[in-house]
Amino acid sequence: MRIILLLFIGIFSLGFEISATYKANYGWFGTIATASGSFKKFNSHYLITTISKTTGFAKKFVNLTQIYQSTGIIKNNILIPLEYKSIIIRNGKQYTLIYSFDYNNSKIYKTKYKDGKFIYKKSLNFFAKNDILTLYWNLPKIMHSKSKTFKALGGERHTGRVDVSILQKSKSITKLKVNLYNKVFAGDKGILFLDVNNSNWVTIKGVVKNVLKVGDVKGEITSLRVLP
């Protein structure tokens, strides 16, 4: 469901709360997932929360809820994650992963729980200064060429690699290709195509191509709310 993560918001101001909802459709199967997300900024700190759920046809195969949360600080208008949390609830079982960023030692520590029970804690094989949410939001500040490779938690499992390319840019829309090297849905290659509104860096729609050789998964925004 990483398409839900990237079908989100990229907007900066002095302080606000913003929320959005999305849906993902898969060919003639219809809507297979819905999502909501919020961004809160207070002083020099931020909190991002996204929640996605399977629905319709997909829910018959797997009752899945995914919650992702990124918290950290803001320096020079750049989001710097301190903790990234992933909560997966699949058919009644809950899996929680908490990633802590240790900038002094260039380490990311991963702690896993199953149904609230501690399983293990270990450090990842790579260090990155972004998670997948902050990378997207930071792109307007750090994307200085049409194609660039980044490191981010949520990218390729062993290295964090994420490739971002600007396919087309007009006055109103930027079309991006994002390769996560990490499958979004079963059967795809982890490549997203996103249309982003230049005025506020909000993704308005996205596509994962030819999933399971049946059809494209298409996501689109359904509502957007900004509170000062």
PDB file of C-alpha atoms in Angstrom, residues 8-179:
ATOM      1  CA  PHE A   8      -0.345  12.364   0.092  1.00  0.00           C
ATOM      2  CA  ILE A   9       0.696  15.923   0.844  1.00  0.00           C
ATOM      3  CA  GLY A  10       3.793  18.037   0.329  1.00  0.00           C
ATOM      4  CA  ILE A  11       3.118  21.563   1.568  1.00  0.00           C
ATOM      5  CA  PHE A  12       4.925  23.963   3.904  1.00  0.00           C
ATOM      6  CA  SER A  13       3.801  26.945   5.997  1.00  0.00           C
ATOM      7  CA  LEU A  14       4.467  28.484   9.412  1.00  0.00           C
ATOM      8  CA  GLY A  15       2.058  26.213  11.237  1.00  0.00           C
ATOM      9  CA  PHE A  16      -1.079  24.327  10.348  1.00  0.00           C
ATOM     10  CA  GLU A  17      -2.928  21.038  10.229  1.00  0.00           C
ATOM     11  CA  ILE A  18      -3.824  19.395   6.948  1.00  0.00           C
ATOM     12  CA  SER A  19      -5.782  16.236   6.161  1.00  0.00           C
ATOM     13  CA  ALA A  20      -6.674  14.325   3.016  1.00  0.00           C
ATOM     14  CA  THR A  21      -8.455  11.189   1.848  1.00  0.00           C
ATOM     15  CA  TYR A  22      -7.652   8.913  -1.089  1.00  0.00           C
ATOM     16  CA  LYS A  23      -8.937   5.836  -2.839  1.00  0.00           C
ATOM     17  CA  ALA A  24      -7.161   3.227  -4.952  1.00  0.00           C
ATOM     18  CA  ASN A  25      -8.923   1.407  -7.807  1.00  0.00           C
ATOM     19  CA  TYR A  26      -7.784  -1.794  -9.519  1.00  0.00           C
ATOM     20  CA  GLY A  27      -9.268  -2.380 -12.972  1.00  0.00           C
ATOM     21  CA  TRP A  28     -12.747  -3.847 -12.959  1.00  0.00           C
ATOM     22  CA  PHE A  29     -12.331  -4.853  -9.287  1.00  0.00           C
ATOM     23  CA  GLY A  30     -13.208  -1.281  -8.336  1.00  0.00           C
ATOM     24  CA  THR A  31     -12.014   0.423  -5.176  1.00  0.00           C
ATOM     25  CA  ILE A  32      -9.625  -1.870  -3.291  1.00  0.00           C
ATOM     26  CA  ALA A  33      -8.311   0.566  -0.663  1.00  0.00           C
ATOM     27  CA  THR A  34      -9.149   3.842   1.026  1.00  0.00           C
ATOM     28  CA  ALA A  35      -6.901   6.052   3.094  1.00  0.00           C
ATOM     29  CA  SER A  36      -6.792   9.118   5.274  1.00  0.00           C
ATOM     30  CA  GLY A  37      -3.821  11.134   6.352  1.00  0.00           C
ATOM     31  CA  SER A  38      -2.920  14.173   8.400  1.00  0.00           C
ATOM     32  CA  PHE A  39       0.039  16.503   8.720  1.00  0.00           C
ATOM     33  CA  LYS A  40       0.515  18.632  11.824  1.00  0.00           C
ATOM     34  CA  LYS A  41       3.187  21.265  12.187  1.00  0.00           C
ATOM     35  CA  PHE A  42       3.850  23.045  15.455  1.00  0.00           C
ATOM     36  CA  ASN A  43       6.832  25.326  15.877  1.00  0.00           C
ATOM     37  CA  SER A  44       9.835  23.329  14.620  1.00  0.00           C
ATOM     38  CA  HIS A  45       8.256  19.870  14.929  1.00  0.00           C
ATOM     39  CA  TYR A  46       6.005  17.823  12.644  1.00  0.00           C
ATOM     40  CA  LEU A  47       3.752  14.772  12.862  1.00  0.00           C
ATOM     41  CA  ILE A  48       2.553  12.820   9.811  1.00  0.00           C
ATOM     42  CA  THR A  49      -0.016  10.033  10.145  1.00  0.00           C
ATOM     43  CA  THR A  50      -1.539   7.938   7.362  1.00  0.00           C
ATOM     44  CA  ILE A  51      -4.100   5.156   7.673  1.00  0.00           C
ATOM     45  CA  SER A  52      -5.073   2.851   4.797  1.00  0.00           C
ATOM     46  CA  LYS A  53      -7.582   0.002   4.698  1.00  0.00           C
ATOM     47  CA  THR A  54      -8.541  -2.624   2.168  1.00  0.00           C
ATOM     48  CA  THR A  55     -12.127  -2.509   1.026  1.00  0.00           C
ATOM     49  CA  GLY A  56     -14.487  -4.194  -1.387  1.00  0.00           C
ATOM     50  CA  PHE A  57     -13.002  -7.061  -3.429  1.00  0.00           C
ATOM     51  CA  ALA A  58      -9.569  -6.840  -1.777  1.00  0.00           C
ATOM     52  CA  LYS A  59     -10.981  -7.078   1.752  1.00  0.00           C
ATOM     53  CA  LYS A  60     -12.463 -10.489   0.908  1.00  0.00           C
ATOM     54  CA  PHE A  61      -8.910 -11.804   0.513  1.00  0.00           C
ATOM     55  CA  VAL A  62      -7.184  -9.870   3.287  1.00  0.00           C
ATOM     56  CA  ASN A  63      -8.597  -7.601   5.978  1.00  0.00           C
ATOM     57  CA  LEU A  64      -5.680  -5.182   6.125  1.00  0.00           C
ATOM     58  CA  THR A  65      -5.135  -1.899   7.931  1.00  0.00           C
ATOM     59  CA  GLN A  66      -1.818  -0.053   7.654  1.00  0.00           C
ATOM     60  CA  ILE A  67      -0.839   2.881   9.832  1.00  0.00           C
ATOM     61  CA  TYR A  68       2.333   4.859   9.164  1.00  0.00           C
ATOM     62  CA  GLN A  69       3.601   7.679  11.324  1.00  0.00           C
ATOM     63  CA  SER A  70       6.637   9.912  10.990  1.00  0.00           C
ATOM     64  CA  THR A  71       7.699  12.356  13.705  1.00  0.00           C
ATOM     65  CA  GLY A  72      10.638  14.713  13.811  1.00  0.00           C
ATOM     66  CA  ILE A  73      11.892  18.255  13.538  1.00  0.00           C
ATOM     67  CA  ILE A  74      12.082  20.922  10.838  1.00  0.00           C
ATOM     68  CA  LYS A  75      15.280  22.792  10.018  1.00  0.00           C
ATOM     69  CA  ASN A  76      15.555  25.262   7.131  1.00  0.00           C
ATOM     70  CA  ASN A  77      12.181  24.006   5.870  1.00  0.00           C
ATOM     71  CA  ILE A  78      13.474  20.410   5.652  1.00  0.00           C
ATOM     72  CA  LEU A  79      11.740  17.588   7.512  1.00  0.00           C
ATOM     73  CA  ILE A  80      14.170  15.532   9.611  1.00  0.00           C
ATOM     74  CA  PRO A  81      12.678  12.282  10.943  1.00  0.00           C
ATOM     75  CA  LEU A  82      13.439  11.098  14.461  1.00  0.00           C
ATOM     76  CA  GLU A  83      11.031   8.147  14.537  1.00  0.00           C
ATOM     77  CA  TYR A  84       9.092   6.234  11.895  1.00  0.00           C
ATOM     78  CA  LYS A  85       6.395   3.785  12.936  1.00  0.00           C
ATOM     79  CA  SER A  86       4.603   1.109  10.905  1.00  0.00           C
ATOM     80  CA  ILE A  87       1.568  -0.719  12.305  1.00  0.00           C
ATOM     81  CA  ILE A  88       0.124  -3.527  10.188  1.00  0.00           C
ATOM     82  CA  ILE A  89      -3.121  -5.203  11.240  1.00  0.00           C
ATOM     83  CA  ARG A  90      -3.741  -8.232   9.051  1.00  0.00           C
ATOM     84  CA  ASN A  91      -6.708 -10.520   9.704  1.00  0.00           C
ATOM     85  CA  GLY A  92      -6.666  -9.655  13.410  1.00  0.00           C
ATOM     86  CA  LYS A  93      -2.893  -9.922  13.929  1.00  0.00           C
ATOM     87  CA  GLN A  94      -0.974  -6.716  14.703  1.00  0.00           C
ATOM     88  CA  TYR A  95       2.653  -6.161  13.705  1.00  0.00           C
ATOM     89  CA  THR A  96       4.392  -2.999  14.888  1.00  0.00           C
ATOM     90  CA  LEU A  97       7.768  -1.751  13.662  1.00  0.00           C
ATOM     91  CA  ILE A  98       9.392   1.277  15.280  1.00  0.00           C
ATOM     92  CA  TYR A  99      12.426   2.833  13.588  1.00  0.00           C
ATOM     93  CA  SER A 100      14.589   5.264  15.569  1.00  0.00           C
ATOM     94  CA  PHE A 101      17.085   7.570  13.846  1.00  0.00           C
ATOM     95  CA  ASP A 102      20.443   7.981  15.618  1.00  0.00           C
ATOM     96  CA  TYR A 103      22.200  10.807  13.777  1.00  0.00           C
ATOM     97  CA  ASN A 104      25.222  10.880  16.084  1.00  0.00           C
ATOM     98  CA  ASN A 105      26.143   7.291  15.209  1.00  0.00           C
ATOM     99  CA  SER A 106      24.572   7.189  11.717  1.00  0.00           C
ATOM    100  CA  LYS A 107      22.308   4.302  12.702  1.00  0.00           C
ATOM    101  CA  ILE A 108      18.654   3.391  12.298  1.00  0.00           C
ATOM    102  CA  TYR A 109      17.343   0.986  14.938  1.00  0.00           C
ATOM    103  CA  LYS A 110      14.375  -1.277  14.220  1.00  0.00           C
ATOM    104  CA  THR A 111      12.202  -2.662  17.033  1.00  0.00           C
ATOM    105  CA  LYS A 112       9.504  -5.234  16.234  1.00  0.00           C
ATOM    106  CA  TYR A 113       6.418  -6.205  18.222  1.00  0.00           C
ATOM    107  CA  LYS A 114       3.723  -8.779  17.465  1.00  0.00           C
ATOM    108  CA  ASP A 115       0.361  -8.296  19.177  1.00  0.00           C
ATOM    109  CA  GLY A 116       2.120  -6.021  21.675  1.00  0.00           C
ATOM    110  CA  LYS A 117       4.859  -8.549  22.501  1.00  0.00           C
ATOM    111  CA  PHE A 118       8.503  -7.555  21.975  1.00  0.00           C
ATOM    112  CA  ILE A 119      10.185  -9.662  19.274  1.00  0.00           C
ATOM    113  CA  TYR A 120      13.583  -8.077  18.624  1.00  0.00           C
ATOM    114  CA  LYS A 121      15.626  -4.909  18.228  1.00  0.00           C
ATOM    115  CA  LYS A 122      18.429  -4.480  15.715  1.00  0.00           C
ATOM    116  CA  SER A 123      20.151  -1.864  13.575  1.00  0.00           C
ATOM    117  CA  LEU A 124      19.607  -1.657   9.820  1.00  0.00           C
ATOM    118  CA  ASN A 125      22.390  -2.251   7.316  1.00  0.00           C
ATOM    119  CA  PHE A 126      22.136   1.321   6.057  1.00  0.00           C
ATOM    120  CA  PHE A 127      21.550   4.837   7.327  1.00  0.00           C
ATOM    121  CA  ALA A 128      19.295   7.430   5.698  1.00  0.00           C
ATOM    122  CA  LYS A 129      18.239  10.948   6.633  1.00  0.00           C
ATOM    123  CA  ASN A 130      14.710  10.457   5.269  1.00  0.00           C
ATOM    124  CA  ASP A 131      11.842   8.054   5.555  1.00  0.00           C
ATOM    125  CA  ILE A 132       9.600   7.627   2.511  1.00  0.00           C
ATOM    126  CA  LEU A 133       7.175  10.295   3.729  1.00  0.00           C
ATOM    127  CA  THR A 134       9.763  12.970   4.482  1.00  0.00           C
ATOM    128  CA  LEU A 135      11.580  12.247   1.219  1.00  0.00           C
ATOM    129  CA  TYR A 136       8.460  13.071  -0.758  1.00  0.00           C
ATOM    130  CA  TRP A 137       7.771  16.248   1.194  1.00  0.00           C
ATOM    131  CA  ASN A 138      11.396  17.328   0.927  1.00  0.00           C
ATOM    132  CA  LEU A 139      11.645  16.776  -2.832  1.00  0.00           C
ATOM    133  CA  PRO A 140      10.958  20.415  -3.808  1.00  0.00           C
ATOM    134  CA  LYS A 141      14.018  21.409  -1.757  1.00  0.00           C
ATOM    135  CA  ILE A 142      16.415  18.584  -2.642  1.00  0.00           C
ATOM    136  CA  MET A 143      15.465  17.552  -6.200  1.00  0.00           C
ATOM    137  CA  HIS A 144      17.993  19.602  -8.180  1.00  0.00           C
ATOM    138  CA  SER A 145      17.977  17.574 -11.401  1.00  0.00           C
ATOM    139  CA  LYS A 146      15.512  15.642 -13.555  1.00  0.00           C
ATOM    140  CA  SER A 147      16.704  12.318 -12.177  1.00  0.00           C
ATOM    141  CA  LYS A 148      18.277  11.538  -8.817  1.00  0.00           C
ATOM    142  CA  THR A 149      18.919   8.609  -6.479  1.00  0.00           C
ATOM    143  CA  PHE A 150      18.140   9.012  -2.781  1.00  0.00           C
ATOM    144  CA  LYS A 151      18.292   6.919   0.378  1.00  0.00           C
ATOM    145  CA  ALA A 152      15.149   6.620   2.472  1.00  0.00           C
ATOM    146  CA  LEU A 153      13.656   4.237   4.983  1.00  0.00           C
ATOM    147  CA  GLY A 154      10.906   2.486   3.007  1.00  0.00           C
ATOM    148  CA  GLY A 155      12.941   2.191  -0.176  1.00  0.00           C
ATOM    149  CA  GLU A 156      14.990  -0.863  -1.191  1.00  0.00           C
ATOM    150  CA  ARG A 157      15.126  -3.143   1.834  1.00  0.00           C
ATOM    151  CA  HIS A 158      18.904  -3.478   2.152  1.00  0.00           C
ATOM    152  CA  THR A 159      20.104  -0.080   0.957  1.00  0.00           C
ATOM    153  CA  GLY A 160      17.133   2.307   1.156  1.00  0.00           C
ATOM    154  CA  ARG A 161      17.575   3.215  -2.503  1.00  0.00           C
ATOM    155  CA  VAL A 162      14.845   5.294  -4.131  1.00  0.00           C
ATOM    156  CA  ASP A 163      15.107   6.654  -7.687  1.00  0.00           C
ATOM    157  CA  VAL A 164      13.068   9.748  -8.569  1.00  0.00           C
ATOM    158  CA  SER A 165      12.679  11.110 -12.107  1.00  0.00           C
ATOM    159  CA  ILE A 166      10.790  14.153 -13.378  1.00  0.00           C
ATOM    160  CA  LEU A 167       9.041  12.908 -16.526  1.00  0.00           C
ATOM    161  CA  GLN A 168       7.268  16.147 -17.386  1.00  0.00           C
ATOM    162  CA  LYS A 169       6.747  19.545 -15.848  1.00  0.00           C
ATOM    163  CA  SER A 170       4.184  22.170 -16.792  1.00  0.00           C
ATOM    164  CA  LYS A 171       3.026  25.318 -15.038  1.00  0.00           C
ATOM    165  CA  SER A 172       0.552  23.382 -12.930  1.00  0.00           C
ATOM    166  CA  ILE A 173       1.605  19.703 -12.813  1.00  0.00           C
ATOM    167  CA  THR A 174       4.835  17.765 -12.267  1.00  0.00           C
ATOM    168  CA  LYS A 175       4.820  14.129 -13.379  1.00  0.00           C
ATOM    169  CA  LEU A 176       7.139  11.925 -11.320  1.00  0.00           C
ATOM    170  CA  LYS A 177       8.391   8.376 -11.646  1.00  0.00           C
ATOM    171  CA  VAL A 178       9.393   6.905  -8.277  1.00  0.00           C
ATOM    172  CA  ASN A 179      11.178   3.555  -8.096  1.00  0.00           C
TER     173      ASN A 179
END
